[in-house]
Structures are given as C-alpha cells and as structure tokens.
Coordinates of C-alpha atoms in Angstrom, one line a residue:
M1 CA 0.0 0.0 0.0
N2 CA 1.5 3.3 -1.1
P3 CA 1.3 6.5 1.1
M4 CA -1.7 7.9 -0.7
E5 CA -3.6 4.6 -0.3
E6 CA -2.7 4.5 3.4
L7 CA -3.9 8.0 3.8
L8 CA -7.2 7.4 2.1
A9 CA -7.7 4.1 3.9
S10 CA -7.8 6.0 7.2
Y11 CA -9.9 8.8 5.8
H12 CA -13.6 8.6 6.6
P13 CA -15.4 11.9 5.6
E14 CA -18.2 13.0 7.8
A15 CA -21.7 13.2 6.3
N16 CA -21.6 17.0 6.0
C17 CA -17.9 17.6 5.8
L18 CA -18.4 20.1 3.0
N19 CA -21.4 21.8 4.5
D20 CA -21.6 25.6 3.7
S21 CA -18.7 25.2 1.2
V22 CA -19.0 26.8 -2.2
I23 CA -17.1 24.8 -4.8
A24 CA -16.8 25.5 -8.5
V25 CA -16.2 22.6 -10.9
T26 CA -15.2 23.0 -14.5
G27 CA -16.2 20.4 -17.0
A28 CA -19.0 19.4 -14.6
G29 CA -21.4 18.1 -17.3
D30 CA -19.8 14.7 -17.8
G31 CA -17.2 12.2 -16.7
I32 CA -15.0 12.9 -13.7
G33 CA -16.4 16.5 -13.3
K34 CA -19.9 15.2 -13.1
A35 CA -19.1 12.5 -10.6
I36 CA -17.1 14.8 -8.3
A37 CA -19.6 17.7 -8.5
K38 CA -22.4 15.3 -7.4
A39 CA -20.1 14.0 -4.6
Y40 CA -19.3 17.4 -3.4
A41 CA -23.1 18.2 -3.3
S42 CA -23.8 14.9 -1.4
F43 CA -21.3 16.0 1.3
G44 CA -23.1 19.4 1.8
A45 CA -21.5 21.8 -0.6
T46 CA -23.1 24.2 -2.9
V47 CA -21.7 23.4 -6.3
I48 CA -21.1 25.8 -9.1
L49 CA -21.3 23.8 -12.4
L50 CA -19.1 25.2 -15.1
G51 CA -19.1 24.0 -18.7
R52 CA -20.2 24.8 -22.2
T53 CA -23.1 22.5 -22.8
V54 CA -26.3 23.7 -21.1
E55 CA -28.2 20.4 -21.4
K56 CA -25.4 18.4 -19.7
L57 CA -25.1 21.0 -16.9
E58 CA -28.9 21.0 -16.4
S59 CA -28.9 17.2 -16.2
V60 CA -26.3 17.3 -13.4
Y61 CA -28.2 20.1 -11.7
D62 CA -31.4 18.0 -11.8
E63 CA -29.6 14.9 -10.3
I64 CA -28.2 17.0 -7.4
E65 CA -31.7 18.4 -6.7
A66 CA -33.3 15.0 -7.0
A67 CA -30.9 13.6 -4.4
G68 CA -32.1 16.2 -1.9
N69 CA -28.8 18.2 -1.9
K70 CA -28.3 21.9 -1.8
Q71 CA -29.4 23.7 -5.0
A72 CA -26.4 23.9 -7.4
A73 CA -25.7 26.9 -9.7
I74 CA -25.0 26.8 -13.4
F75 CA -22.6 29.1 -15.3
V76 CA -22.2 28.4 -18.9
I77 CA -18.8 29.2 -20.3
D78 CA -16.9 28.0 -23.4
F79 CA -13.2 28.0 -22.4
E80 CA -12.2 27.9 -26.1
S81 CA -13.8 31.2 -26.9
A82 CA -14.1 33.0 -23.5
T83 CA -12.5 36.4 -23.2
E84 CA -10.9 37.9 -20.1
Q85 CA -14.1 39.9 -19.6
D86 CA -16.1 36.7 -19.6
Y87 CA -14.0 35.3 -16.7
Q88 CA -14.3 38.6 -14.9
E89 CA -18.0 38.6 -15.2
L90 CA -18.1 35.0 -13.9
S91 CA -16.0 36.0 -10.9
Q92 CA -18.3 38.9 -10.3
A93 CA -21.4 36.7 -10.5
I94 CA -20.0 34.3 -8.0
D95 CA -19.1 37.2 -5.7
E96 CA -22.5 38.7 -5.9
T97 CA -24.3 35.3 -5.4
F98 CA -22.1 33.7 -2.8
G99 CA -19.6 36.3 -1.6
R100 CA -16.7 33.9 -1.6
L101 CA -15.3 30.7 -3.1
D102 CA -14.1 27.8 -0.9
G103 CA -13.0 25.4 -3.7
L104 CA -12.1 25.3 -7.4
L105 CA -11.6 22.1 -9.3
H106 CA -10.1 22.5 -12.8
N107 CA -11.4 19.4 -14.6
A108 CA -12.2 20.6 -18.1
A109 CA -9.7 19.7 -20.8
L110 CA -9.4 18.6 -24.4
L111 CA -7.4 15.5 -25.6
G112 CA -6.5 16.7 -29.1
E113 CA -4.7 14.7 -31.7
R114 CA -2.7 11.5 -31.0
T115 CA 0.0 12.0 -33.5
S116 CA 3.7 13.0 -33.8
I117 CA 5.0 16.5 -33.2
A118 CA 6.0 16.6 -36.9
N119 CA 2.4 16.0 -38.0
Y120 CA 0.6 17.9 -35.2
S121 CA -1.9 20.6 -36.4
C122 CA -0.8 24.0 -35.3
S123 CA -4.5 25.1 -34.9
I124 CA -5.3 22.1 -32.6
W125 CA -2.2 22.8 -30.6
Q126 CA -3.3 26.3 -30.0
Q127 CA -6.8 25.1 -29.2
L128 CA -5.6 22.8 -26.5
M129 CA -3.3 25.4 -25.0
T130 CA -6.3 27.8 -24.8
V131 CA -8.6 25.3 -23.1
N132 CA -6.1 23.2 -21.0
V133 CA -3.7 25.9 -19.9
N134 CA -4.9 29.5 -20.5
A135 CA -8.4 28.9 -19.2
P136 CA -7.3 27.4 -15.8
F137 CA -4.8 30.2 -15.4
I138 CA -7.2 33.0 -16.1
L139 CA -10.1 31.5 -14.1
T140 CA -7.8 31.0 -11.1
K141 CA -6.4 34.5 -11.4
K142 CA -9.9 36.0 -11.5
C143 CA -11.1 33.8 -8.6
L144 CA -8.2 34.4 -6.3
P145 CA -9.9 37.3 -4.5
L146 CA -12.9 35.1 -3.9
L147 CA -10.7 32.2 -2.6
Q148 CA -8.9 34.7 -0.3
K149 CA -12.3 35.4 1.4
S150 CA -12.6 31.7 2.4
Q151 CA -11.4 30.6 5.8
Q152 CA -9.8 27.6 4.1
A153 CA -9.8 27.3 0.3
S154 CA -8.6 24.5 -2.0
V155 CA -7.7 24.6 -5.7
I156 CA -7.3 21.3 -7.5
F157 CA -5.8 21.0 -10.9
T158 CA -6.1 17.9 -13.0
G159 CA -2.7 16.5 -14.0
S160 CA -1.6 13.5 -16.0
S161 CA 1.3 11.1 -16.1
V162 CA 2.3 12.5 -19.5
G163 CA 2.5 15.9 -17.8
L164 CA 5.4 14.6 -15.7
K165 CA 7.1 12.7 -18.5
G166 CA 6.1 13.1 -22.1
R167 CA 5.3 10.2 -24.3
A168 CA 5.3 9.8 -28.0
Y169 CA 2.2 10.9 -29.8
W170 CA 0.6 12.7 -26.8
G171 CA 1.6 16.1 -28.3
A172 CA -0.2 19.1 -27.0
Y173 CA -2.1 17.2 -24.3
A174 CA 1.2 16.2 -22.7
A175 CA 2.7 19.7 -23.0
S176 CA -0.5 21.3 -21.6
K177 CA -0.5 19.0 -18.6
A178 CA 3.2 19.7 -18.0
A179 CA 2.3 23.4 -17.9
I180 CA -0.5 22.7 -15.5
E181 CA 1.7 20.8 -13.1
N182 CA 4.2 23.7 -13.1
L183 CA 1.4 26.3 -12.7
M184 CA 0.2 24.3 -9.7
T185 CA 3.5 24.2 -7.9
T186 CA 4.3 27.9 -8.8
L187 CA 0.9 29.0 -7.4
A188 CA 1.2 26.8 -4.3
D189 CA 4.7 28.3 -3.6
E190 CA 3.4 31.8 -4.0
L191 CA 0.4 31.3 -1.7
A192 CA 2.1 29.0 0.9
E193 CA 3.1 31.8 3.3
T194 CA 0.6 34.5 2.3
S195 CA -2.9 32.8 2.4
K196 CA -5.0 29.9 3.5
I197 CA -5.4 28.6 0.0
C198 CA -4.0 25.1 -0.7
V199 CA -3.1 24.2 -4.2
N200 CA -2.6 20.6 -5.5
S201 CA -3.0 18.4 -8.6
I202 CA -4.6 15.0 -9.1
N203 CA -3.6 12.7 -11.8
P204 CA -6.8 10.5 -12.2
G205 CA -5.0 7.8 -14.2
G206 CA -7.0 5.5 -16.4
T207 CA -10.6 6.3 -15.8
R208 CA -13.8 5.4 -17.6
T209 CA -14.5 8.6 -19.5
Q210 CA -15.2 9.6 -23.0
M211 CA -11.7 11.1 -23.3
R212 CA -10.2 7.8 -22.3
A213 CA -12.4 6.0 -24.8
N214 CA -11.2 8.4 -27.5
A215 CA -7.5 7.9 -26.5
F216 CA -7.8 4.1 -26.3
P217 CA -10.7 3.0 -28.5
A218 CA -9.8 -0.7 -28.4
E219 CA -9.7 -0.8 -24.6
D220 CA -12.5 -2.6 -22.6
P221 CA -14.1 0.2 -20.5
L222 CA -15.2 -2.2 -17.9
K223 CA -11.5 -2.9 -17.1
V224 CA -10.9 0.8 -16.3
K225 CA -11.9 2.3 -12.9
S226 CA -15.0 4.4 -12.7
P227 CA -15.0 8.2 -12.0
E228 CA -16.8 7.5 -8.7
S229 CA -13.8 5.5 -7.5
L230 CA -11.9 8.8 -7.3
I231 CA -14.3 10.5 -4.9
P232 CA -12.4 10.0 -1.7
L233 CA -9.3 11.8 -2.8
Y234 CA -11.2 14.7 -4.3
V235 CA -13.2 15.1 -1.2
Y236 CA -10.2 14.7 1.1
L237 CA -8.5 17.8 -0.5
M238 CA -11.7 19.9 -0.1
D239 CA -12.7 18.7 3.4
K240 CA -12.5 21.7 5.7
S241 CA -12.9 19.5 8.8
N242 CA -9.9 17.5 7.8
T243 CA -7.0 19.4 9.3
S244 CA -4.2 17.3 7.7
G245 CA -5.8 17.6 4.2
N246 CA -6.1 21.4 4.7
N247 CA -2.4 21.7 5.3
I248 CA -1.3 19.9 2.1
T249 CA -0.2 22.2 -0.7
G250 CA 2.0 21.9 -3.8
Q251 CA 1.6 18.2 -4.1
Q252 CA 0.9 15.9 -7.1
F253 CA -1.4 13.1 -6.2
N254 CA -1.6 10.0 -8.4
A255 CA -4.9 8.1 -8.3

C-alpha cells in the first residue's frame, strides 16, 4: 500500500464535511467532473457547475436536486472562446451570489490529436493550450480574491502522467499537462506563506470517461476504474474538517 492509499484508507469523511462550502467545478457536465460535482453536493457543498453544454449541466443540476442536496448553480462558459471579460463577469457573478469561493476544481480539458509532433496541427495545438492551460490560469487568477475570502480554500488542478514525463504521440495534451503541473507548484509556492489557500493536482489515471475511450478506442471500458472511485481523494482535499488535508499544498497526487 503506497502512502496515498494508506492516507485514504484511514480517511472517513463525515456526512456534512463540505457543509456551507461553495465549490466550482469545470467540465461538470460529464465524466469525472460530473461524478465529483455530485459527490461534493452529497457532502453538503453548494456546487457551481461550469461548462459549455447547457443540457449536460442542467442534467447534473437535476440529479443533485433529486438527491435532496443543496441547489447547485449553473454558469455556462466555453473555455475555447471565452475572453478575459467573460472570466471577470463569472467571478463577479460568484461574488454577488455567494460572496466567496471555498474550492475550485479544474477538470475541463481537451485531448487533441494522438500523432507525432512533426504532424501535429498548429491550430489544434493552440486550441488545447487555450482550453487546457490558459483557461485554468485566467479562471484561477480571477477567482483568487474570492478564494482569499474563504477561511480555508482549496484549488485542485487535473494533471496526468504524461505531464510529468512526455510520451510519443501525446503532443499538446502532454505539453499542456506539464504546464498545469508547473502552474500548480508555482501558485502553491506563492500562496504558501501568504494565504490559507491550498493548491494541489490530481492525476486521475486511467478512468472510464469519453476522453479515455477516444484515446484508447480498443480498450475494454469495464477494465478501467469508474469516475466514482476517485471521490475519496477529491473530497479529502476539499474537506474543511480534515486538518491534515487542509495543510497539504504543492503536491501531485496520483490516483
């Protein structure tokens, strides 16, 4: 059992451990984002669902409501075309509605092409950098004042093994995840002595999502873990009642 497994084996979140927390989740309409958004709501959080597809966000909203959890909020934003003003307006809307932000999960990302650098499309490369790198940077920057208003805030970036060591044919996705890992450690270092904001990344590993199916079309999805299996780690890093989790910052977690 590795240290993370030992840590999670001893972690038993209380029923309302996220009560009164306001947590924003990007890419909340499907896959890991959907599973974690619903989990946060089930532990008492008010979840802000961020994504570009209204129907998917509304479906998650309805599932949260049907489960008897606190009413979620929906903010539609397309990270590929969003301007700095769009992010500013989103931050202002959160401020006006909730007055603060206790958690921010960066989950939205594009896979892009699986081809060599020599053959990689320049336009798709730029598209991935916009969605996978620029969007998390700008959203975090605009939300920092809201996170500073929280008694104990947590920012979680979504990493990848190819962000730590590049592999052939992973192109812009690998490069974008390397940038995210560096952004995470840089921000964590900057905030460590000046705020109560913890910043970490989670590499979900092989998970049963549409992105995984696109990357490995021949793989049997039933042999890959479900998004729901990741819930303990994502909750651990957001749990305000968990003093050890609240003190962790600048770490890369592999699930």
